[in-house]
Short mmCIF file of C-alpha atoms and ligand atoms in Angstrom, two decimals:
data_model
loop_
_atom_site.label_atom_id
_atom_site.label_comp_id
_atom_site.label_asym_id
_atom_site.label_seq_id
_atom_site.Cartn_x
_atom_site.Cartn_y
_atom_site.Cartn_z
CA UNK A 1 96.82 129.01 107.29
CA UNK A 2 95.02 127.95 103.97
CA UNK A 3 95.91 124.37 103.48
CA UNK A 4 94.91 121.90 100.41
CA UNK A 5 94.75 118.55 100.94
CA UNK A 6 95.05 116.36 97.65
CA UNK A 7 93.41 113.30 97.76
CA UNK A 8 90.01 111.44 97.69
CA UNK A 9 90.05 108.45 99.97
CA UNK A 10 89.57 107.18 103.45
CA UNK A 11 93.04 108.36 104.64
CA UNK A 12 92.23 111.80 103.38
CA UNK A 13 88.90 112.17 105.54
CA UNK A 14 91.42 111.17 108.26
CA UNK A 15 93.93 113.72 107.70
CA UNK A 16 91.28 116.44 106.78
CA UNK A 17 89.63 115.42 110.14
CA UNK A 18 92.74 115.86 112.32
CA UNK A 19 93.77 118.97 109.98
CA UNK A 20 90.41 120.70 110.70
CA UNK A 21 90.89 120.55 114.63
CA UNK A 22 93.94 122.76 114.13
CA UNK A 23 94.19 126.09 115.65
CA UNK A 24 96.42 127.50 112.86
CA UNK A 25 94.12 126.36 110.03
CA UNK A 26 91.88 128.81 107.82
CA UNK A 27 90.56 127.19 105.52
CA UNK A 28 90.91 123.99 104.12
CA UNK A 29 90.33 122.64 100.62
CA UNK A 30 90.64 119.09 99.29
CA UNK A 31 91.01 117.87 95.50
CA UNK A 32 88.83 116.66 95.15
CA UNK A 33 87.78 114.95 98.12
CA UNK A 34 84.78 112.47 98.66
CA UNK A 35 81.23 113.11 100.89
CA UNK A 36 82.43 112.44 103.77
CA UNK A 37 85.54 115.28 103.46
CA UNK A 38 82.74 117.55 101.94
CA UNK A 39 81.68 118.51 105.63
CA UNK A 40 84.86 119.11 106.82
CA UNK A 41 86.69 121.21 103.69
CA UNK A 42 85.74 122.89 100.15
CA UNK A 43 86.22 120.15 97.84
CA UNK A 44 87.21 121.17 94.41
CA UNK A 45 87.13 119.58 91.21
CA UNK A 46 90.27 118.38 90.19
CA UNK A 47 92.02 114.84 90.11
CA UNK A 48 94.86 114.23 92.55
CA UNK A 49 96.95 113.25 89.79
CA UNK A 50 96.41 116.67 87.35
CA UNK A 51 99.85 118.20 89.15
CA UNK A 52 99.11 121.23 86.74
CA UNK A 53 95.94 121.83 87.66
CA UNK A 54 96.71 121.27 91.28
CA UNK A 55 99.87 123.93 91.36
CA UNK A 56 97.59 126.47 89.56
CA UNK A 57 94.38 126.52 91.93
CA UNK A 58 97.23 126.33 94.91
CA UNK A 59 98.68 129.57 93.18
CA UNK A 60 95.44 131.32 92.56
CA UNK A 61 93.81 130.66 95.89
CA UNK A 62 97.47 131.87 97.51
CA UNK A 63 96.94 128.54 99.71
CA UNK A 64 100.44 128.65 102.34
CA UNK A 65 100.60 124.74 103.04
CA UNK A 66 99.62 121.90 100.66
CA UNK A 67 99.19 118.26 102.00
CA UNK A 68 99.56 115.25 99.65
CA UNK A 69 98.01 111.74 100.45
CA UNK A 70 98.30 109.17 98.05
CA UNK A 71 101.93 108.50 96.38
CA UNK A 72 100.73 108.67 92.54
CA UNK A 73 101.06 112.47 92.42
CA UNK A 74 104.18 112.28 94.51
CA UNK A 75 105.53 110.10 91.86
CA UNK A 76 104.48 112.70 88.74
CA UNK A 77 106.59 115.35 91.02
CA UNK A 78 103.30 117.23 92.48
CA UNK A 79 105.45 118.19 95.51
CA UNK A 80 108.49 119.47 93.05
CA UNK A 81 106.43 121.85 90.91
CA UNK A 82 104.82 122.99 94.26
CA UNK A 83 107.85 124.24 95.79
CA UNK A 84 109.15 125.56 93.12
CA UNK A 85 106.32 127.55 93.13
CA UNK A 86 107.42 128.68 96.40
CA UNK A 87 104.44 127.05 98.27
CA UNK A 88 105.59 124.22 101.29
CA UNK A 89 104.61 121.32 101.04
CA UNK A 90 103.84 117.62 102.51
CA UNK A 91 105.20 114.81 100.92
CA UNK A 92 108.27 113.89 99.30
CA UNK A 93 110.03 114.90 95.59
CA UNK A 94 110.21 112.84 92.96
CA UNK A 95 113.22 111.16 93.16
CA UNK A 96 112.84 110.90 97.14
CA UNK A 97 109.49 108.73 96.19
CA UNK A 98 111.17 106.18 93.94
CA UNK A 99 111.52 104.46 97.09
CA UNK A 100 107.71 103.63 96.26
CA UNK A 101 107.79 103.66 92.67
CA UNK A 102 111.01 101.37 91.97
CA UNK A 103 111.54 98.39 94.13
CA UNK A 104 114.39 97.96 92.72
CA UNK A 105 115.63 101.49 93.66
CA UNK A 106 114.63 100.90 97.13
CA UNK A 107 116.49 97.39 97.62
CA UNK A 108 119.80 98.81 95.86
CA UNK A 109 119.55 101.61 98.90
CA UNK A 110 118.52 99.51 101.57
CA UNK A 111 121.53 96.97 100.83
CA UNK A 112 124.14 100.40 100.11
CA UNK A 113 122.92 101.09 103.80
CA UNK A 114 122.58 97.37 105.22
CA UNK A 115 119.00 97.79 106.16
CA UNK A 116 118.11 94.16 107.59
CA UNK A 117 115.84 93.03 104.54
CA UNK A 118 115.07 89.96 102.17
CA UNK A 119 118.27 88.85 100.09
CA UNK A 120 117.38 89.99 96.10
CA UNK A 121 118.26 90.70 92.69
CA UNK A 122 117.13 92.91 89.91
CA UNK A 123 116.18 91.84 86.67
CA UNK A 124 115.82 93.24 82.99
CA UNK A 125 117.04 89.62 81.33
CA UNK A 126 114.83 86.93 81.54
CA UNK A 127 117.08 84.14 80.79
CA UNK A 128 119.39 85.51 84.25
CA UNK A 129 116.02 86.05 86.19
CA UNK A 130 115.01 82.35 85.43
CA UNK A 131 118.81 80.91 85.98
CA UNK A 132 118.50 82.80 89.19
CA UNK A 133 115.15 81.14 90.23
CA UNK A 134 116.41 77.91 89.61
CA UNK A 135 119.50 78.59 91.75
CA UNK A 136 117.88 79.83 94.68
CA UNK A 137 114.86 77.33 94.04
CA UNK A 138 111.45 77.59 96.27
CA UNK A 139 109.68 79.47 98.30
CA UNK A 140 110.77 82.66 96.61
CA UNK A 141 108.87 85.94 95.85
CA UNK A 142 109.19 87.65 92.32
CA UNK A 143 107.71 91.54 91.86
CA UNK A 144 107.11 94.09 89.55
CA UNK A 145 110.03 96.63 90.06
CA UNK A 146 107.52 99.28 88.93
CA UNK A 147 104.40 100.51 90.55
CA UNK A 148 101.12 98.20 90.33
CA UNK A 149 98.42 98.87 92.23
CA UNK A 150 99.66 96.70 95.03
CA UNK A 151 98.95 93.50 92.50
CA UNK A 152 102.90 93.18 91.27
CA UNK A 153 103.73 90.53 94.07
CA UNK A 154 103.74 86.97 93.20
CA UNK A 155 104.12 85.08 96.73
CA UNK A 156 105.68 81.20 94.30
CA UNK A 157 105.51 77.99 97.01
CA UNK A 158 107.27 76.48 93.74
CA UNK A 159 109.61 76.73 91.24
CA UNK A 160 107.62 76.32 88.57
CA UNK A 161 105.09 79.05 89.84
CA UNK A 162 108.26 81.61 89.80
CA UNK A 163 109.13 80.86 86.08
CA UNK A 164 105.53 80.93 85.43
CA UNK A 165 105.77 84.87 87.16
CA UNK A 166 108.59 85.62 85.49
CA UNK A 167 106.97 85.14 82.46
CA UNK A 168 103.37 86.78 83.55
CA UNK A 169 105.69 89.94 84.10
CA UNK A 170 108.48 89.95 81.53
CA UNK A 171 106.57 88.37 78.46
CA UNK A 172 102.83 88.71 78.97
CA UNK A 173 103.10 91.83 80.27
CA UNK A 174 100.61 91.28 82.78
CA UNK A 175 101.68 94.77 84.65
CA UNK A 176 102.52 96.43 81.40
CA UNK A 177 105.75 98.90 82.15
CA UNK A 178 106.07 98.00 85.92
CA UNK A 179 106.94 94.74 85.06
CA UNK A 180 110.04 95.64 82.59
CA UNK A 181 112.16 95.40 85.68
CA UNK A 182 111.26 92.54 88.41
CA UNK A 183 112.69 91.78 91.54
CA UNK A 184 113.44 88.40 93.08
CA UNK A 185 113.42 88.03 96.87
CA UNK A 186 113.60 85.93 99.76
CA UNK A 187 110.17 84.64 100.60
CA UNK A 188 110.34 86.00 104.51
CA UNK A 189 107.92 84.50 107.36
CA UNK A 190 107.30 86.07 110.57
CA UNK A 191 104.13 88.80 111.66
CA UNK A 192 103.44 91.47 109.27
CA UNK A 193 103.55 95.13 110.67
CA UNK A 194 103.52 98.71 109.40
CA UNK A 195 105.51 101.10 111.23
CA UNK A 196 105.19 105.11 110.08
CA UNK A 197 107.69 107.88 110.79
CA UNK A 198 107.64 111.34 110.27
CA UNK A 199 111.43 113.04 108.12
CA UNK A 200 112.36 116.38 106.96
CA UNK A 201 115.29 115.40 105.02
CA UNK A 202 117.24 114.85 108.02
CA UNK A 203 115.38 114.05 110.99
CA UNK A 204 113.03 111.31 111.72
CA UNK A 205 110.37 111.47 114.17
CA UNK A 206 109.08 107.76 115.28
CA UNK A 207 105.12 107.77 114.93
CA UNK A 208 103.50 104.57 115.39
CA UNK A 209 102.99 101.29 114.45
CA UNK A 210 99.74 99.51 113.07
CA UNK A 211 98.49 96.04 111.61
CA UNK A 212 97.04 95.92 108.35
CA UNK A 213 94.37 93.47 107.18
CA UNK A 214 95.16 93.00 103.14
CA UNK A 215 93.36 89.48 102.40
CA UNK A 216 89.89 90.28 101.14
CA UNK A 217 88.50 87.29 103.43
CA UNK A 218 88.14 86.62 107.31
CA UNK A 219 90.68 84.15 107.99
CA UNK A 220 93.32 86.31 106.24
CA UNK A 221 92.29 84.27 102.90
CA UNK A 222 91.28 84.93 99.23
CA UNK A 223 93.19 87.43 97.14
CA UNK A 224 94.67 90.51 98.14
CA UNK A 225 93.61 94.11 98.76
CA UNK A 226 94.49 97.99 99.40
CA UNK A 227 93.41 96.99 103.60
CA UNK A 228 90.26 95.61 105.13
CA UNK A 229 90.90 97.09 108.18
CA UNK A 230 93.98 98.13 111.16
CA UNK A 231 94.29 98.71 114.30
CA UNK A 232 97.11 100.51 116.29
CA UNK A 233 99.02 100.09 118.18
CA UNK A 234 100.33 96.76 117.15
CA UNK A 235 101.88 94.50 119.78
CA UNK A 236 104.25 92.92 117.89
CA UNK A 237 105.52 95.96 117.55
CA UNK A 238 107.29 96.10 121.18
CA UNK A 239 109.48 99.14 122.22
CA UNK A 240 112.34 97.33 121.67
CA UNK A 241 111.12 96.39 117.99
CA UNK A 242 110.34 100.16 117.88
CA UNK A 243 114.05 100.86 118.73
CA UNK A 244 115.08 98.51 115.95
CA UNK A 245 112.88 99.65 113.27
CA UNK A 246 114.22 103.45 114.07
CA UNK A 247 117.76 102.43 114.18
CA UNK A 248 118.27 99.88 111.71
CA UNK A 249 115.90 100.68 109.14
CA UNK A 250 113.94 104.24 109.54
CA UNK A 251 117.37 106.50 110.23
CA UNK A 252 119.50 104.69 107.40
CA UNK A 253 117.21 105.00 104.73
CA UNK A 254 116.63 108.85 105.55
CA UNK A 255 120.57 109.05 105.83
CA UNK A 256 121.17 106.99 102.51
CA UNK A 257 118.39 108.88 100.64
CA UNK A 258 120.24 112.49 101.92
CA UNK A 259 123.66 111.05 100.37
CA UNK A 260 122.05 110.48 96.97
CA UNK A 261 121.50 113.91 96.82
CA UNK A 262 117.02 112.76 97.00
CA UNK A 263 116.55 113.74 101.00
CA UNK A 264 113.13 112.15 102.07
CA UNK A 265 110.85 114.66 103.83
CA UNK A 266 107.66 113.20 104.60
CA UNK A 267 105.94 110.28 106.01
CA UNK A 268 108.12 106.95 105.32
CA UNK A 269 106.04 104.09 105.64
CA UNK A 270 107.99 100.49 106.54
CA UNK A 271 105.98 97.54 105.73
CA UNK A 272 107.83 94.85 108.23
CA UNK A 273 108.25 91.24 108.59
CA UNK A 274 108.56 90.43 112.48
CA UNK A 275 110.26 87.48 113.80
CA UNK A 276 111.59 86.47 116.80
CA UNK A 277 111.63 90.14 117.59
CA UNK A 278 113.81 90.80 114.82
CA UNK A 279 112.37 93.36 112.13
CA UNK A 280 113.14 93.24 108.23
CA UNK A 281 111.97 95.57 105.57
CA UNK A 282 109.62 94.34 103.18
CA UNK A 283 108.89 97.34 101.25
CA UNK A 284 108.95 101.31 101.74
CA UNK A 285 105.93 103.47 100.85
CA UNK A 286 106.48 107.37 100.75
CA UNK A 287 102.97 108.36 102.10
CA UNK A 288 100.15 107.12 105.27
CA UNK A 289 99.02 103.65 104.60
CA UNK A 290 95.48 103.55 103.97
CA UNK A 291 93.45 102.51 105.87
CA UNK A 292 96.42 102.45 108.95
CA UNK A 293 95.84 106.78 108.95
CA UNK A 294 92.66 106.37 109.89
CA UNK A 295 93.51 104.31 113.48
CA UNK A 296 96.46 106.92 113.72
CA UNK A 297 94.95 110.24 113.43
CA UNK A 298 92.53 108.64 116.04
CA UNK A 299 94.92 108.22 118.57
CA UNK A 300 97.61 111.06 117.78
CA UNK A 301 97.18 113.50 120.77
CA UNK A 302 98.56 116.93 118.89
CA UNK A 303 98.36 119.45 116.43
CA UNK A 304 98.40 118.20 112.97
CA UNK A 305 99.17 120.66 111.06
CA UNK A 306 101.73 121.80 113.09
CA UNK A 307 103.53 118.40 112.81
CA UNK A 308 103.46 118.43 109.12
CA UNK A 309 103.97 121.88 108.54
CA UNK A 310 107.17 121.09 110.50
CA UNK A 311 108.20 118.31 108.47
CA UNK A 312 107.92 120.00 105.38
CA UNK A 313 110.25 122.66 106.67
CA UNK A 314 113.19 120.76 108.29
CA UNK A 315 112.10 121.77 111.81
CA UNK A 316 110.51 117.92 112.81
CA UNK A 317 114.21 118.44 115.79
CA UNK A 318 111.34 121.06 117.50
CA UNK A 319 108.48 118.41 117.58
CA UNK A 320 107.25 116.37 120.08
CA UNK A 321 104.44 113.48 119.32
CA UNK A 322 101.85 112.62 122.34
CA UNK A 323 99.30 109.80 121.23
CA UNK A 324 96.39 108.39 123.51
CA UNK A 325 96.62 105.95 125.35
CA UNK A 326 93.80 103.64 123.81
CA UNK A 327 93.82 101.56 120.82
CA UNK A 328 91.99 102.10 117.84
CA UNK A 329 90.88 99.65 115.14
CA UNK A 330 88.91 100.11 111.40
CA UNK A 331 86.94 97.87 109.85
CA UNK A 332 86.50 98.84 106.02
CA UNK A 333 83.13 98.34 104.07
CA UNK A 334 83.68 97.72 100.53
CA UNK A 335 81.23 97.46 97.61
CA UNK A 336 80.38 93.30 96.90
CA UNK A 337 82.76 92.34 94.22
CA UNK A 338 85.85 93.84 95.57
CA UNK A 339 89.08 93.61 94.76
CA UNK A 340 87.49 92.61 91.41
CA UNK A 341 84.45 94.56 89.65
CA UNK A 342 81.87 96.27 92.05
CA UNK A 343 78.73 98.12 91.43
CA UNK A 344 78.70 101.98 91.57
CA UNK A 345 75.73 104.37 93.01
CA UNK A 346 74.05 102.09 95.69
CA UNK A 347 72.62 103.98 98.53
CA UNK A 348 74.29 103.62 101.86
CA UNK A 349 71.95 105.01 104.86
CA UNK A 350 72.16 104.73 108.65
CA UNK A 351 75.57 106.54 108.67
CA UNK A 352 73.96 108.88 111.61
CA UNK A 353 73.47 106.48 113.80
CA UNK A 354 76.52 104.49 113.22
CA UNK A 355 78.63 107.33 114.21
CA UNK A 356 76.90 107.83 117.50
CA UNK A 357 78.30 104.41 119.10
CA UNK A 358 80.54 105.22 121.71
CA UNK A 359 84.14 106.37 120.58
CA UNK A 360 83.10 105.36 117.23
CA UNK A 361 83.91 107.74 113.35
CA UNK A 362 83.38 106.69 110.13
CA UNK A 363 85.23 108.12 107.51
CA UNK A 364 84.27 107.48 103.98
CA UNK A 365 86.61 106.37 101.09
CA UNK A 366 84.49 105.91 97.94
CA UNK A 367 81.76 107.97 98.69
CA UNK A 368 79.97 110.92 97.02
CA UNK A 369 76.68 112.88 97.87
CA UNK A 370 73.89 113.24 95.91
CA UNK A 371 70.26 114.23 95.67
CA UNK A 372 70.32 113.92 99.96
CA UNK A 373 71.74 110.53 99.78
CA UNK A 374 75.12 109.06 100.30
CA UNK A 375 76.20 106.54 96.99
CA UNK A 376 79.06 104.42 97.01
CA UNK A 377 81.45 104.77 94.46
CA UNK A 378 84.55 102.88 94.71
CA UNK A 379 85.73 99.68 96.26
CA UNK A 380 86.66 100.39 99.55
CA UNK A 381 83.77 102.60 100.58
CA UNK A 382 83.86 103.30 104.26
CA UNK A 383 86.24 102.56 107.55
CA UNK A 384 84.22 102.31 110.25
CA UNK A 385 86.56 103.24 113.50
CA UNK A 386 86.39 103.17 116.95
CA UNK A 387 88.86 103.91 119.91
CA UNK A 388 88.59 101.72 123.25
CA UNK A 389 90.26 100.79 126.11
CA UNK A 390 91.67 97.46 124.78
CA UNK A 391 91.67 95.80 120.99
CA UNK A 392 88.45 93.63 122.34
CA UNK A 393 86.17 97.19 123.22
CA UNK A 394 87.55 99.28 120.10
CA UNK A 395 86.70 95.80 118.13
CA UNK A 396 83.53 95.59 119.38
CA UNK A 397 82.48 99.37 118.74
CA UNK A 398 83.41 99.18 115.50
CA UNK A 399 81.23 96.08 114.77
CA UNK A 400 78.50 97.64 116.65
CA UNK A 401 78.90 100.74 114.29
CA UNK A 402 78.95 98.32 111.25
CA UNK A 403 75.61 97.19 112.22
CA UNK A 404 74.21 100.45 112.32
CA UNK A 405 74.73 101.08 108.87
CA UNK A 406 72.27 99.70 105.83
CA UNK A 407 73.96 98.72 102.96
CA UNK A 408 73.15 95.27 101.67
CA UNK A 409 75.68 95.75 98.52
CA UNK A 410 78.42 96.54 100.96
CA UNK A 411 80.40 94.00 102.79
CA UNK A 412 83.60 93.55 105.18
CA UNK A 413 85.93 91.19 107.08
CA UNK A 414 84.01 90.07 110.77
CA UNK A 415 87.51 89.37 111.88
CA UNK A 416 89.76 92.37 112.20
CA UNK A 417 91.82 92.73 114.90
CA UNK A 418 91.82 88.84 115.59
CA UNK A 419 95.78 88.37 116.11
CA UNK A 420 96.24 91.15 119.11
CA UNK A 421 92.56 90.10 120.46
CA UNK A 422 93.88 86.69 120.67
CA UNK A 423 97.07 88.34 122.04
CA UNK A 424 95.29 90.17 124.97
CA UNK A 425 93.28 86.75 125.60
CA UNK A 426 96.19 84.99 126.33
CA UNK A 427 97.60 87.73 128.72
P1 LIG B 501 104.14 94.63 98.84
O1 LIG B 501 103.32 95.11 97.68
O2 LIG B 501 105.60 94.66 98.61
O3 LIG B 501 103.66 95.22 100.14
O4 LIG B 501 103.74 93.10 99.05
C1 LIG B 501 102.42 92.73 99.29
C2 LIG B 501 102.40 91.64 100.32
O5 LIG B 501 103.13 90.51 99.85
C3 LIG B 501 103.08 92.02 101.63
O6 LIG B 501 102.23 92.69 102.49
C4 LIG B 501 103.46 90.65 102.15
O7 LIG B 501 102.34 90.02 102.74
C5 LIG B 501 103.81 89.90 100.92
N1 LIG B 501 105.27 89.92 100.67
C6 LIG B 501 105.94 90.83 99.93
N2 LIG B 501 107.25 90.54 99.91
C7 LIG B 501 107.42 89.42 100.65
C8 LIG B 501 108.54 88.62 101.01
N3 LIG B 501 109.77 88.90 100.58
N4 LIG B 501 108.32 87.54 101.80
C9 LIG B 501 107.07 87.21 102.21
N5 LIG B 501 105.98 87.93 101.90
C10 LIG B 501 106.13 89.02 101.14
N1 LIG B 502 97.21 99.56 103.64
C1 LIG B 502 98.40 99.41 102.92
C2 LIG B 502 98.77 100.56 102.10
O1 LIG B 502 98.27 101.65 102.25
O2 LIG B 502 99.63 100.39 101.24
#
């Protein structure tokens, strides 16, 4: 099979990894890929959001499968205009991904289908969003409906910092569009958790769970991020959580999103709030979290592109999932400055060697090659991964693998991993 992979970051080197140790693939082709993807696929040129440009090569090149990572070109309708073009495809229509793009979309479903999740209301009236702020009163979370890089949450301890919110999004215009429609939720407590499953528009197929890192600081403090690191499994995440999430939250959202006529087929990513052994949707996302892929392509025990050939053609009912037994955990190296402005083009070296610690990979994010060297250019730059027997050894060969490589403009957290390392210690 000839397979394209759209995409450019650290979750794509993941998935082209895993693709590329398929016995059905080809070839394989990524747009437009990064340095690291470069060794493992022909990158080519063009932007994973230029769905024209995208559907064209896939015609030209008569590629049979196309793979999408990130949900921006899922959200333009990349996977429509591909199947209408009659080629299959991973990743979910338009309308199916609005469970991404519109929070407000996906809380109007998830209450239609009574998925457990925080109580809410919508909002295009700022004079009702700040009446309802006052009723409800503090803690309380207020969002962007719309899509905003991951910034559009406003966590408010106080009532004053939600009408302040309010007015960053409604007024000021802080999030331009995203913010024309806001949500207002219950501010939940509990253990954060992502938990992944595979759909086809009518089956899903439990993956995994994993534990993101999203503060930029050890500690889990300063502001937020895309990920500093995961590991998976996740603890918290106990089979009978995994039960829950499937049942409660997973299933009815596939069966809801069927009924409006928008059946998800895909991966549907849960971002959970844990307590007490009791799950609750946070949010959906309608692709792999990034950098969660990268721990679960190191542990899934199968054939990639079988499963998500599968997936894309309603047969997930004929799949079976085997995953390795050990845990893995990524650390990410981002450029100094992140999540605010970074330098571009400093030379990372000592990659080699870092890859040669014991159960250790690094896959590159913002990366690209040039005259013999490897630059970085993006934030997150690299996740450094390692599998091992417990959290404590895959923690450790990561960090050893980290030292390896010489980058003084690069940084990353010392501390992932800390909350099931401190689990394991206790046990
Ligand atoms: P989101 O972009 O929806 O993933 O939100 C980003 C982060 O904000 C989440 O990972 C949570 O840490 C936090 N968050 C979002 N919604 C809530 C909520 N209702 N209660 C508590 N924390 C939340
Ligand atoms: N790591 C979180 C995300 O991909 O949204």
């Amino acid at each position: 099979m000839k397979v394209l992979l759209v995409g450019s970051g650290g979750r794509e080197h993941a998935l082209a990894w895993k693709l590329k140790q398929s016995s059905k693939l080809s070839k394989l082709y990524c747009a437009p890929g990064n340095a690291g993807i470069a060794h493992l696929a022909e990158c080519v040129a063009i932007g994973s959001e230029d769905v024209a440009a995208i559907v064209r090569f896939a015609q030209e090149n008569a590629i049979d499968f196309v793979v999408v990572g990130p949900e921006a070109p899922l959200t333009l309708g990349l996977a429509d205009r591909l199947r209408e073009a009659g080629i299959p495809t991973f990743g979910p229509s338009a309308s199916a991904a609005r469970l991404e793009g519109s929070k407000a979309f996906m809380k109007d479903m998830a209450a239609r289908m009574n998925i457990p999740t925080a109580w809410y209301q919508n909002f295009t009236d700022i004079t009702k969003a700040k009446a309802f702020v006052r009723e409800k009163g503090a803690p309380i979370v207020i969002k962007t409906s719309g899509l905003a890089a991951g910034k559009g949450v406003i966590l408010c301890q106080t009532v004053e910092e939600a009408l302040e919110a309010v007015e960053l999004m409604m007024v000021k215009r802080e999030f331009g569009d995203a913010g024309s429609e806001i949500v207002i939720e219950e501010f939940l407590t509990g253990e954060e958790a992502s938990y992944f499953a595979l759909c086809d528009g009518k089956n899903a197929l439990a993956m995994a769970a994993a534990q993101d890192h999203k503060a930029v600081g050890d500690g889990d403090t300063g502001p937020n991020t895309g990920g500093m690191g995961a590991y998976s499994p996740a603890p918290v995440v106990t089979p009978e959580v995994e039960a829950k999430i499937m049942e409660r939250i997973v299933k009815p959202a596939v069966q809801g999103m069927a009924e409006l006529g928008a059946p998800f087929a895909g991966v549907l990513f849960a971002g959970l709030m844990i307590k007490d052994g009791e799950p609750k949707l946070i949010e959906f996302n309608v692709r792999f979290g990034d950098p969660e892929c990268q721990v679960l392509m190191s542990r899934l025990d199968g054939d990639l592109l079988e499963i998500l050939f599968a997936a894309a053609t309603g047969r997930l009912d004929q799949v079976k999932l085997g995953w390795k037994p050990e845990t893995a955990l990524v650390v990410v190296m981002a450029a100094a400055g992140y999540p605010g402005s970074y330098k571009k083009g400093t030379v990372i070296e000592g990659l080699d060697e870092a890859g040669h610690v014991e159960g250790a990979i690094i896959f590159h994010a913002g990366t690209k090659a040039q005259d013999g060297q490897i630059l970085a250019n993006g934030g997150r730059v690299l996740g450094v991964t390692a599998t091992g027997s417990s959290v404590k050894q895959a923690q450790a060969r990561a960090y050893q693998s980290v030292e390896r490589i010489r980058w003084p403009e690069g940084f990353c957290r010392r501390d992932i991993g800390w909350r099931a390392v401190a689990r394991e210690t206790q046990s």
